[in-house]
PDB file of C-alpha atoms in Angstrom:
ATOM      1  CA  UNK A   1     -17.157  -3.353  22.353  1.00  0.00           C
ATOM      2  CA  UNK A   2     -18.118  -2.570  18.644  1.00  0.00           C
ATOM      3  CA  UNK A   3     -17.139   1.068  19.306  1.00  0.00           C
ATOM      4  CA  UNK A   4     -13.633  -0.491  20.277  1.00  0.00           C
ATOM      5  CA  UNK A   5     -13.662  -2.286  17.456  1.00  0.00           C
ATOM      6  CA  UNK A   6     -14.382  -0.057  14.735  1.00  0.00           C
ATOM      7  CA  UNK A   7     -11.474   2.497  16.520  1.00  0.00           C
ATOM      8  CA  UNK A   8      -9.207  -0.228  16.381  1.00  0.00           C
ATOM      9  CA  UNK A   9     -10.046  -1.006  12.414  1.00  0.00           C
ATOM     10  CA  UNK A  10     -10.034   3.171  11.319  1.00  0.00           C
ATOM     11  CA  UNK A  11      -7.145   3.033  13.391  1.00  0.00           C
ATOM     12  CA  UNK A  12      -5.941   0.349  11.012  1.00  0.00           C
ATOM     13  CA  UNK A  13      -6.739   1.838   8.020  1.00  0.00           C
ATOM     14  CA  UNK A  14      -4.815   4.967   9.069  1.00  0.00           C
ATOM     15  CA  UNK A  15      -1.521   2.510   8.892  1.00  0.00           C
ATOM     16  CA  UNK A  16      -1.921   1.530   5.560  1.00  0.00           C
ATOM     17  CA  UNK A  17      -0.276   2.823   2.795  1.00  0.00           C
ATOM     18  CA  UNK A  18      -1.762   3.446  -0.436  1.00  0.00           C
ATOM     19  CA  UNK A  19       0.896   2.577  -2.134  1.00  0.00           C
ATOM     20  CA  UNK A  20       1.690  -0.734  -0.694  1.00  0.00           C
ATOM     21  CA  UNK A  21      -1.889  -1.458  -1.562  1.00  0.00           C
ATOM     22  CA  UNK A  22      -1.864  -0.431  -5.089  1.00  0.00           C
ATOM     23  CA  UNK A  23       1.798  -2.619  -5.333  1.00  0.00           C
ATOM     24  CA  UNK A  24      -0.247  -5.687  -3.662  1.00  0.00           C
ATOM     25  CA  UNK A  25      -3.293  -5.387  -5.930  1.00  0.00           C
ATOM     26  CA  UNK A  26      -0.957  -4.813  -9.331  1.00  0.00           C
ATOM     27  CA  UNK A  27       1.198  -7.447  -8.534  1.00  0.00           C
ATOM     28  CA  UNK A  28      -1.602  -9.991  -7.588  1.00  0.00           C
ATOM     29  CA  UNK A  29      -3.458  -8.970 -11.151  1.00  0.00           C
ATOM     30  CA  UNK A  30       0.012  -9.278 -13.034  1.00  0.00           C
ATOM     31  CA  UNK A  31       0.423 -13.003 -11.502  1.00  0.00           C
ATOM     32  CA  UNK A  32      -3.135 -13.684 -12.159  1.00  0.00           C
ATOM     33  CA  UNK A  33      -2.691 -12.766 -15.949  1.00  0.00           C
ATOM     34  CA  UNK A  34       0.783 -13.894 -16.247  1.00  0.00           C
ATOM     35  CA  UNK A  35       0.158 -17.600 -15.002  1.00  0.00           C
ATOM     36  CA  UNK A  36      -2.731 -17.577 -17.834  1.00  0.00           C
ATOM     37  CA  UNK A  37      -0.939 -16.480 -20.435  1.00  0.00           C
ATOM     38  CA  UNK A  38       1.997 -18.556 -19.298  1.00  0.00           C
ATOM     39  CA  UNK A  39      -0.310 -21.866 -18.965  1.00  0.00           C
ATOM     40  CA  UNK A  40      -2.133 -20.692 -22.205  1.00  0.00           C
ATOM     41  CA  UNK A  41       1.261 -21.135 -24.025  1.00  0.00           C
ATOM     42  CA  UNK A  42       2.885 -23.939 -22.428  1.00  0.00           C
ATOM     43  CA  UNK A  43      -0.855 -25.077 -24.238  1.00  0.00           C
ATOM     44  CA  UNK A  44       0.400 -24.276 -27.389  1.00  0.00           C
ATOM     45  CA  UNK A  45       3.234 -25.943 -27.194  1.00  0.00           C
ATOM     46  CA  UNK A  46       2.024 -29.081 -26.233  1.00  0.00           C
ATOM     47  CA  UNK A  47       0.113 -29.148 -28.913  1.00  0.00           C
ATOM     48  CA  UNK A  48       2.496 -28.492 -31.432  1.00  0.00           C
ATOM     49  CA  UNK A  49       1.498 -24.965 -32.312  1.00  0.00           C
ATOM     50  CA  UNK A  50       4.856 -22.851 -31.211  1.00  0.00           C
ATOM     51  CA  UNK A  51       8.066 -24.208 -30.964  1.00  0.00           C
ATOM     52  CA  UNK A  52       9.392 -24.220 -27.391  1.00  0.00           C
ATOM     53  CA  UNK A  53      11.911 -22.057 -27.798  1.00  0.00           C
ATOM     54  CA  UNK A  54       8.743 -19.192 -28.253  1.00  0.00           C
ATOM     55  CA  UNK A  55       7.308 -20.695 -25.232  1.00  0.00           C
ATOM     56  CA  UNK A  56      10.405 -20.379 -23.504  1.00  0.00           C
ATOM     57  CA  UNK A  57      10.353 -16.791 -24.232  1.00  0.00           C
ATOM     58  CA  UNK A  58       6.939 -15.828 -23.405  1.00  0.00           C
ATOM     59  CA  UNK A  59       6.885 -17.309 -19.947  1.00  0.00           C
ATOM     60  CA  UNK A  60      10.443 -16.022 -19.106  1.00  0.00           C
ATOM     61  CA  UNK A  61       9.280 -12.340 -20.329  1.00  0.00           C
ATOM     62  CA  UNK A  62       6.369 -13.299 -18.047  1.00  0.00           C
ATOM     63  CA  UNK A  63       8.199 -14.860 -14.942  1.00  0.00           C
ATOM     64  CA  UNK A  64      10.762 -11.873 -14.776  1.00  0.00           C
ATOM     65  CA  UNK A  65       8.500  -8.988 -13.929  1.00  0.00           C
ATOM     66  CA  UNK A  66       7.103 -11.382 -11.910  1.00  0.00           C
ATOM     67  CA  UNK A  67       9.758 -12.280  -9.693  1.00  0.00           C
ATOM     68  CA  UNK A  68      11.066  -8.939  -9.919  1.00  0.00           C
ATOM     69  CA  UNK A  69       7.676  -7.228  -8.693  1.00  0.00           C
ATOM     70  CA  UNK A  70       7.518  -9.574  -5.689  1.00  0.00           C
ATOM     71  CA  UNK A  71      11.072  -9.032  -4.858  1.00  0.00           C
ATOM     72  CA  UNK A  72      10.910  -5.364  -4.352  1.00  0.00           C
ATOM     73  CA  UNK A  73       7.327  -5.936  -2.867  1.00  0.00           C
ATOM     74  CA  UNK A  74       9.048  -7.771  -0.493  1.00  0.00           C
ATOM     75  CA  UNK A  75      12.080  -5.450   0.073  1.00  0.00           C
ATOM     76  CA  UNK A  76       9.537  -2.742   1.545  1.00  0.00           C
ATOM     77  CA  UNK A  77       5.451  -3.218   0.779  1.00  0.00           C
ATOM     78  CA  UNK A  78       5.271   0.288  -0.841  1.00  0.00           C
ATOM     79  CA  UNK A  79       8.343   0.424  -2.799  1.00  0.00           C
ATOM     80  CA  UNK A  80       8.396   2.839  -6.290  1.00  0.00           C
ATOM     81  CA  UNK A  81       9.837   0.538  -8.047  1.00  0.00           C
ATOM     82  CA  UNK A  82       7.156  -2.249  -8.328  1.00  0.00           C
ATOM     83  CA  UNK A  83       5.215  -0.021 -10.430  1.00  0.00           C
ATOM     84  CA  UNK A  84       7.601   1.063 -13.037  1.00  0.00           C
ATOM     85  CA  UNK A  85       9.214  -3.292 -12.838  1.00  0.00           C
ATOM     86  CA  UNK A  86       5.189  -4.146 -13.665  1.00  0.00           C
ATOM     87  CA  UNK A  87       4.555  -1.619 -16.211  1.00  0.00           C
ATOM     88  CA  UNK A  88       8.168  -2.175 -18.221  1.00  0.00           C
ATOM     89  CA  UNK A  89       8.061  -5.845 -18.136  1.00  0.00           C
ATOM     90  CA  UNK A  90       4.462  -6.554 -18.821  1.00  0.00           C
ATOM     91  CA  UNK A  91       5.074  -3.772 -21.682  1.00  0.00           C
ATOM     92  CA  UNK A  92       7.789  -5.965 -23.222  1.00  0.00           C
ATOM     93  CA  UNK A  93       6.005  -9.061 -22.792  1.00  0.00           C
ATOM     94  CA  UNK A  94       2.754  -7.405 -24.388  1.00  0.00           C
ATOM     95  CA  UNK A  95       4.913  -6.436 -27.388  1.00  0.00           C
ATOM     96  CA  UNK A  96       6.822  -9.620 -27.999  1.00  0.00           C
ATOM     97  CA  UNK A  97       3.301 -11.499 -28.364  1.00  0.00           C
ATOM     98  CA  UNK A  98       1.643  -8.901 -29.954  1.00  0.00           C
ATOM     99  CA  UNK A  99       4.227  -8.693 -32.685  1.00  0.00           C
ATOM    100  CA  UNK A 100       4.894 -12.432 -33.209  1.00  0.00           C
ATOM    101  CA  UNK A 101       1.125 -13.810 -32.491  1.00  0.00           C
ATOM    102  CA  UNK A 102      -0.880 -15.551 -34.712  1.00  0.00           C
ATOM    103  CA  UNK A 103      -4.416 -14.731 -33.531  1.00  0.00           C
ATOM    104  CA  UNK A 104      -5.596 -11.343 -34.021  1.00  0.00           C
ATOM    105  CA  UNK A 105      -6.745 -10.561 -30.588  1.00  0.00           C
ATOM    106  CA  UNK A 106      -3.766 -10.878 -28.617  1.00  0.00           C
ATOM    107  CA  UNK A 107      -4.119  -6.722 -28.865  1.00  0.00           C
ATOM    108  CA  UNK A 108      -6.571  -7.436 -25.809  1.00  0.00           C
ATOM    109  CA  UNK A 109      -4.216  -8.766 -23.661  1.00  0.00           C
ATOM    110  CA  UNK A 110      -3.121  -4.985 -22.264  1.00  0.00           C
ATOM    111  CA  UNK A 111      -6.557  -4.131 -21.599  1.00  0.00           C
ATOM    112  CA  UNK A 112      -6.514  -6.007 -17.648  1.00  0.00           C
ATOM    113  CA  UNK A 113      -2.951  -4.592 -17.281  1.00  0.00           C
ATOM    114  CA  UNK A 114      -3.968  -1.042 -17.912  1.00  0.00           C
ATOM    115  CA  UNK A 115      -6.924  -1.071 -15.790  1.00  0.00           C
ATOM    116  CA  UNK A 116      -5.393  -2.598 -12.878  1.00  0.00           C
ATOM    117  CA  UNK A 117      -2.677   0.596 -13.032  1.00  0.00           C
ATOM    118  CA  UNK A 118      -5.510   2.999 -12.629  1.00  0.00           C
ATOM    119  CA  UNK A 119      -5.378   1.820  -8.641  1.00  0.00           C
ATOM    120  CA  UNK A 120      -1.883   4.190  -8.481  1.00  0.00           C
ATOM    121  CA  UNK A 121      -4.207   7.282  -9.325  1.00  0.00           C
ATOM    122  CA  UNK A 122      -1.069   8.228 -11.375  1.00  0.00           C
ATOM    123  CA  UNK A 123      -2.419  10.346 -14.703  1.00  0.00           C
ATOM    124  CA  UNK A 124       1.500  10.438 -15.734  1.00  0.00           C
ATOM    125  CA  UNK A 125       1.943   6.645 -15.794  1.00  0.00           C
ATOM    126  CA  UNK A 126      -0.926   5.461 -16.882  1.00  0.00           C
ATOM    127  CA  UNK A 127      -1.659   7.790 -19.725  1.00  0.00           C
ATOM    128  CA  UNK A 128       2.700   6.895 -20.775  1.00  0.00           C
ATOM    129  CA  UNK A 129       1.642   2.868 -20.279  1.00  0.00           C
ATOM    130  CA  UNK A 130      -1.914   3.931 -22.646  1.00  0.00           C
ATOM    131  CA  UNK A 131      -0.167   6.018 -25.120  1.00  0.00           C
ATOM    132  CA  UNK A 132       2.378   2.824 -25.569  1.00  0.00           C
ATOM    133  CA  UNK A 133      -0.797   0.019 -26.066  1.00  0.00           C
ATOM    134  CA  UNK A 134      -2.545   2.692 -28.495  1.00  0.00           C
ATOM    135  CA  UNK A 135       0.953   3.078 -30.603  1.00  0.00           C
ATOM    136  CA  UNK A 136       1.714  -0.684 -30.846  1.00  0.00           C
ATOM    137  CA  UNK A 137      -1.194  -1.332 -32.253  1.00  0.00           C
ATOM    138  CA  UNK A 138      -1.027   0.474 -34.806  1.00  0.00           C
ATOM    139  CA  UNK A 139       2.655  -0.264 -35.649  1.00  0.00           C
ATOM    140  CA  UNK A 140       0.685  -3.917 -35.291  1.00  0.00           C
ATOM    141  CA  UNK A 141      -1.592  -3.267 -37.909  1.00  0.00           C
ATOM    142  CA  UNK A 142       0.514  -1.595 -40.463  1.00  0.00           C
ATOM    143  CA  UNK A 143       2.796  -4.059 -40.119  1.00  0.00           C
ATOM    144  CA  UNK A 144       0.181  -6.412 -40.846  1.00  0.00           C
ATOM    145  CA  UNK A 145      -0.901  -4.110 -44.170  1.00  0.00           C
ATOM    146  CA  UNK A 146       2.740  -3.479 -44.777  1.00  0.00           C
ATOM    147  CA  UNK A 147       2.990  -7.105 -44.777  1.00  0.00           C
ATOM    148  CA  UNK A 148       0.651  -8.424 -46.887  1.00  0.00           C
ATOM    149  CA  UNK A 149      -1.661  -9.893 -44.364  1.00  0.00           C
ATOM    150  CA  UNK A 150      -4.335  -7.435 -45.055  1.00  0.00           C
ATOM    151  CA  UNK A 151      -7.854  -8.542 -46.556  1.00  0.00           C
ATOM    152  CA  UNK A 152     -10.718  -6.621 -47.095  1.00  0.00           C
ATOM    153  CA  UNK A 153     -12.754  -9.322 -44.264  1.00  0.00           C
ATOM    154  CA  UNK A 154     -10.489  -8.366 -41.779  1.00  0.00           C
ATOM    155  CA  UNK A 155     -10.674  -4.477 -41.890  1.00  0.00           C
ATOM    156  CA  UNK A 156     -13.630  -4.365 -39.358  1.00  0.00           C
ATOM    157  CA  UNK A 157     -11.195  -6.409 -36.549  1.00  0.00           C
ATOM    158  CA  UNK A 158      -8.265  -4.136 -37.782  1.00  0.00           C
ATOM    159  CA  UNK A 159     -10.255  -0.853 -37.088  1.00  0.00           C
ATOM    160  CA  UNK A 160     -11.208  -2.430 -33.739  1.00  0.00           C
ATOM    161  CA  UNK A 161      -8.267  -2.563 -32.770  1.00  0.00           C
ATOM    162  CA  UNK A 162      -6.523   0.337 -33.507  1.00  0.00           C
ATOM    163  CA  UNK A 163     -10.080   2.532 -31.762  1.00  0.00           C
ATOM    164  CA  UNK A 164     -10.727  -0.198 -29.006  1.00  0.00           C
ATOM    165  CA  UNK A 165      -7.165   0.600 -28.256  1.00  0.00           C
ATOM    166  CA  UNK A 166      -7.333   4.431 -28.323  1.00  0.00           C
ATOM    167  CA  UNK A 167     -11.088   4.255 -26.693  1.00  0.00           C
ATOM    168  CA  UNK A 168      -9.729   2.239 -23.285  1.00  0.00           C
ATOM    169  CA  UNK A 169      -6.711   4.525 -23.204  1.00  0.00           C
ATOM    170  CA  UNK A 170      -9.080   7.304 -23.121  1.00  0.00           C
ATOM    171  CA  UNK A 171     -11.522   6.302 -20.918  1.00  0.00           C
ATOM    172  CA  UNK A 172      -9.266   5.413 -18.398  1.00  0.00           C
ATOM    173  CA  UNK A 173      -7.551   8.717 -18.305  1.00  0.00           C
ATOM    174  CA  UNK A 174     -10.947  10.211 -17.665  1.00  0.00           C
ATOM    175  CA  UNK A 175     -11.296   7.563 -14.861  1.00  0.00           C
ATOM    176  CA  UNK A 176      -8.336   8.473 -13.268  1.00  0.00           C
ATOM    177  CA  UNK A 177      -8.685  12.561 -13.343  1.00  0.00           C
ATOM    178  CA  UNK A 178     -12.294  11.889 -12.222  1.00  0.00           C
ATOM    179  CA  UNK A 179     -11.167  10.042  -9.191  1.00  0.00           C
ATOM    180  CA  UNK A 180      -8.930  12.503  -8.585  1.00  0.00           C
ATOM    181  CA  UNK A 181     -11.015  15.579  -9.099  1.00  0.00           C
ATOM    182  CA  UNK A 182     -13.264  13.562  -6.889  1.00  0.00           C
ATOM    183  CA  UNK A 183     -10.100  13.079  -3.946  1.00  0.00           C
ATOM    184  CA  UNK A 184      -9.740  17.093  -4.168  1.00  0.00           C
ATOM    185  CA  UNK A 185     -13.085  17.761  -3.895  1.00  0.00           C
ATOM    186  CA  UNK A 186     -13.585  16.055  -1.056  1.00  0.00           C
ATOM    187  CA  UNK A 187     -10.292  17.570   0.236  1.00  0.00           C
ATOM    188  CA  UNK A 188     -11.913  20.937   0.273  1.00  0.00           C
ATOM    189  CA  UNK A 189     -14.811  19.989   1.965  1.00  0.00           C
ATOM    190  CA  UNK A 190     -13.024  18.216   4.815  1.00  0.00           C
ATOM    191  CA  UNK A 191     -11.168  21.497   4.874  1.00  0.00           C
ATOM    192  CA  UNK A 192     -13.933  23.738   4.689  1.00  0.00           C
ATOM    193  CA  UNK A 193     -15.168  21.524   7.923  1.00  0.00           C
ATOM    194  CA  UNK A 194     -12.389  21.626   9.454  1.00  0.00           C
ATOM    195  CA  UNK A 195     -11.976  25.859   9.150  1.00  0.00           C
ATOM    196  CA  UNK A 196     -15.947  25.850  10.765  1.00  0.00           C
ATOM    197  CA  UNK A 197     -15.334  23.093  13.300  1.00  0.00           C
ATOM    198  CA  UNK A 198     -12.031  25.766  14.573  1.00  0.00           C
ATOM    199  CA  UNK A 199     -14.130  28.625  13.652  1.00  0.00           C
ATOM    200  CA  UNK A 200     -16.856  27.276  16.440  1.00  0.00           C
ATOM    201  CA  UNK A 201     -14.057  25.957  18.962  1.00  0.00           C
ATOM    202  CA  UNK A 202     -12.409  29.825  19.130  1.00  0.00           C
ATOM    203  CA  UNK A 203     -15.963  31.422  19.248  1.00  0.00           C
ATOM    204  CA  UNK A 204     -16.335  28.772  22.244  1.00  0.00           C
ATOM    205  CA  UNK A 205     -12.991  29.303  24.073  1.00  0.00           C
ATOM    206  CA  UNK A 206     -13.731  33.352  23.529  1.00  0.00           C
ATOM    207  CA  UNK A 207     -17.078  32.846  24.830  1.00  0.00           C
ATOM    208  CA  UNK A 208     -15.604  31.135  27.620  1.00  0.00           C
ATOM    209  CA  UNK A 209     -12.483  33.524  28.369  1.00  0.00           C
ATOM    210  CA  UNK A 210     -15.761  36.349  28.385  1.00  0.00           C
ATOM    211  CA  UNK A 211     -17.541  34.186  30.989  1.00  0.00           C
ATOM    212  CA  UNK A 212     -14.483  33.835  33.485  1.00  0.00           C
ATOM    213  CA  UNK A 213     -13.690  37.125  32.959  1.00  0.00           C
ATOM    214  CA  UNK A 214     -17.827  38.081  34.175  1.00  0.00           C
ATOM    215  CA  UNK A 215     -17.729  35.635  36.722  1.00  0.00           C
ATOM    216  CA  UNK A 216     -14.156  36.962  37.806  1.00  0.00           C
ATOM    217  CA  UNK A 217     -15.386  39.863  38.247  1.00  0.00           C
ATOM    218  CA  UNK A 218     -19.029  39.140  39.773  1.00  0.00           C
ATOM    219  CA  UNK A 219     -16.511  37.448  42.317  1.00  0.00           C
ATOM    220  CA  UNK A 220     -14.242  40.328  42.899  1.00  0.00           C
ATOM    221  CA  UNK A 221     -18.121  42.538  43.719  1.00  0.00           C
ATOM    222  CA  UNK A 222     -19.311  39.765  46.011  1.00  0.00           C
ATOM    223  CA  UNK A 223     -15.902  39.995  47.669  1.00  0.00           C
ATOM    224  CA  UNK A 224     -16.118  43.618  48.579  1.00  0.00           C
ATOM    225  CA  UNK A 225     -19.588  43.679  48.974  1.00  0.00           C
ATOM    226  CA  UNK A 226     -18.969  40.826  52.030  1.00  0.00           C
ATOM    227  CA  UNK A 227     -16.153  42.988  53.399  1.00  0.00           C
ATOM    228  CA  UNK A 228     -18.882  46.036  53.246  1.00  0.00           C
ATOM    229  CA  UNK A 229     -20.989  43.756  55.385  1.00  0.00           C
ATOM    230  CA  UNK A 230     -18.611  42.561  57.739  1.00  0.00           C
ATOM    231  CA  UNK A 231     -17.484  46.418  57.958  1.00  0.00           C
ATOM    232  CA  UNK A 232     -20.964  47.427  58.676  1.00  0.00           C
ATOM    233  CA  UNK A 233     -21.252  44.681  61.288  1.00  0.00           C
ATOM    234  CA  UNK A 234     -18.686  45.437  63.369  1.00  0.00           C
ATOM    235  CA  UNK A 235     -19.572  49.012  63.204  1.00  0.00           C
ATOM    236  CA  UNK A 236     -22.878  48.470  64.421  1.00  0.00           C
ATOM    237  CA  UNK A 237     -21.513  45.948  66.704  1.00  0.00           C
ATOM    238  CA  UNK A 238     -19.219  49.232  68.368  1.00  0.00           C
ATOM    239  CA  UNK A 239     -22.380  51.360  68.245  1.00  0.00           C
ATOM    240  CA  UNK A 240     -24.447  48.861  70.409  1.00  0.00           C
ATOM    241  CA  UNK A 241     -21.847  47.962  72.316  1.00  0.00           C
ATOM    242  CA  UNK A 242     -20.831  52.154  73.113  1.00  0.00           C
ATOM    243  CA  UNK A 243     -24.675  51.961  73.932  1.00  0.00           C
ATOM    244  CA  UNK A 244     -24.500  49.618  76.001  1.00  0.00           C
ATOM    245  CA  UNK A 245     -22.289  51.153  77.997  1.00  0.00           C
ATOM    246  CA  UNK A 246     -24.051  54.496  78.036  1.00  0.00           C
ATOM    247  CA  UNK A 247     -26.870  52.861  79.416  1.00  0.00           C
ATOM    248  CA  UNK A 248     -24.851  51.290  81.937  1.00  0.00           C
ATOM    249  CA  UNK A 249     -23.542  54.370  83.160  1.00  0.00           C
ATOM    250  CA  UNK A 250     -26.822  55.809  83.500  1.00  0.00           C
ATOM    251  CA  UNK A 251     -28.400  53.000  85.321  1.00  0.00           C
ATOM    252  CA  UNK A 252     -25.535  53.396  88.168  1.00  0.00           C
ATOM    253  CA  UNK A 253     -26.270  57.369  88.747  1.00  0.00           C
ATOM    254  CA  UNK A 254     -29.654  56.650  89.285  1.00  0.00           C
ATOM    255  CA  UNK A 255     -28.796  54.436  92.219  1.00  0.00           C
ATOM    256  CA  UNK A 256     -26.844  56.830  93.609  1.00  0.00           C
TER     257      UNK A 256
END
């Protein structure tokens, strides 16, 4: 029963696509971060902080990608196009808040995005989606110089940002190509199994063919050497029987 079982679940896993799964897990992290941030401003609002008209904006640049994502998810589980609707959108959300917030560590808020894209194992995309959160932040921070919001107590946070930025862009490049090198690696080895396991099966099957071909022809010898046999046999049979009759022949002359 557990050997059915665990059939039935690899046979399972064989049915899934990888990139429905990726689309499920982005879009479930994108909903997850987009009802905080959402919820986080409506919070801002209420108390007075941004004018609704901002919050308006932030949670329709949130909702869109949202509905958009779940629409295509829905359209077929392993569509393209959820990836590039949840990278563009949450990219023009990310910029929008990053551009117009107030607190200076609203540069974290890619950080959850762009790990969550690592799941597509796609070097291209994520290192495009990186590349974009490392260049907006500093466009962030010299607008912020450029500005005249720069003070000498806020150079350490500026410098975090900018190399936190670059650092997680980085690293998760590396992530990715490791996982990958990791994928073709053990590629080659299922390959290199799979060459022995055939190797072994056609030494087997030529063993085999050698066999049948032995025992074809031990057959063929025990063949002939019965119809030897049976050859002798009846000649011997013809000899005792031809002496048979000599002795028969005999027998009567003496009783005449």
């Amino acid at each position: 029963m557990n050997t059915e079982s665990s059939r039935q679940e690899l046979i399972a896993l064989t049915n899934v696509s990888q990139n429905a799964l990726a689309n499920r897990m982005t879009l479930i992290a994108l909903t997850i971060l987009d009802c905080i941030l959402s919820a986080a401003y409506l919070l801002e609002g209420v108390k007075g902080n941004r004018g609704w008209l901002y919050v308006g904006g932030v949670v329709l640049l949130a909702i869109v990608p949202f509905v958009l994502g779940w629409g295509f998810y829905g359209i077929r589980k392993d569509h393209a196009a959820v990836k590039h609707v949840v990278t563009v959108g949450f990219a023009m959300l990310y910029t929008f808040v990053l551009f117009t917030g107030a607190n200076d560590l609203v540069f974290t808020y890619a950080f959850p995005m762009l790990i969550i894209v690592t799941i597509y194992l796609d070097r291209r995309c994520t290192l495009v989606a990186g590349i974009g959160v490392a260049v907006l932040n500093v466009a962030d921070v010299i607008r912020k110089v450029a500005g005249g919001q720069f003070v000498a107590e806020k150079l350490p946070l500026y410098e975090i940002q900018v190399f936190v930025s670059a650092l997680i862009v980085i690293y998760i490049v590396m992530t990715i190509s490791a996982s990958l090198k990791y994928q073709a690696i053990n590629g080659a080895r299922l390959t290199l199994e799979k060459d022995k396991t055939t190797e072994m099966l056609d030494r087997i099957l030529t063993i085999s063919g050698n066999m049948t071909g032995n025992i074809e022809r031990v057959v063929g010898q025990m063949n002939e050497l019965s119809d030897s046999v049976e050859s002798t046999l009846s000649a011997m049979a013809e000899v005792q029987s031809g002496a048979a009759e000599t002795a028969d022949g005999r027998d009567s002359k003496s009783c005449l």
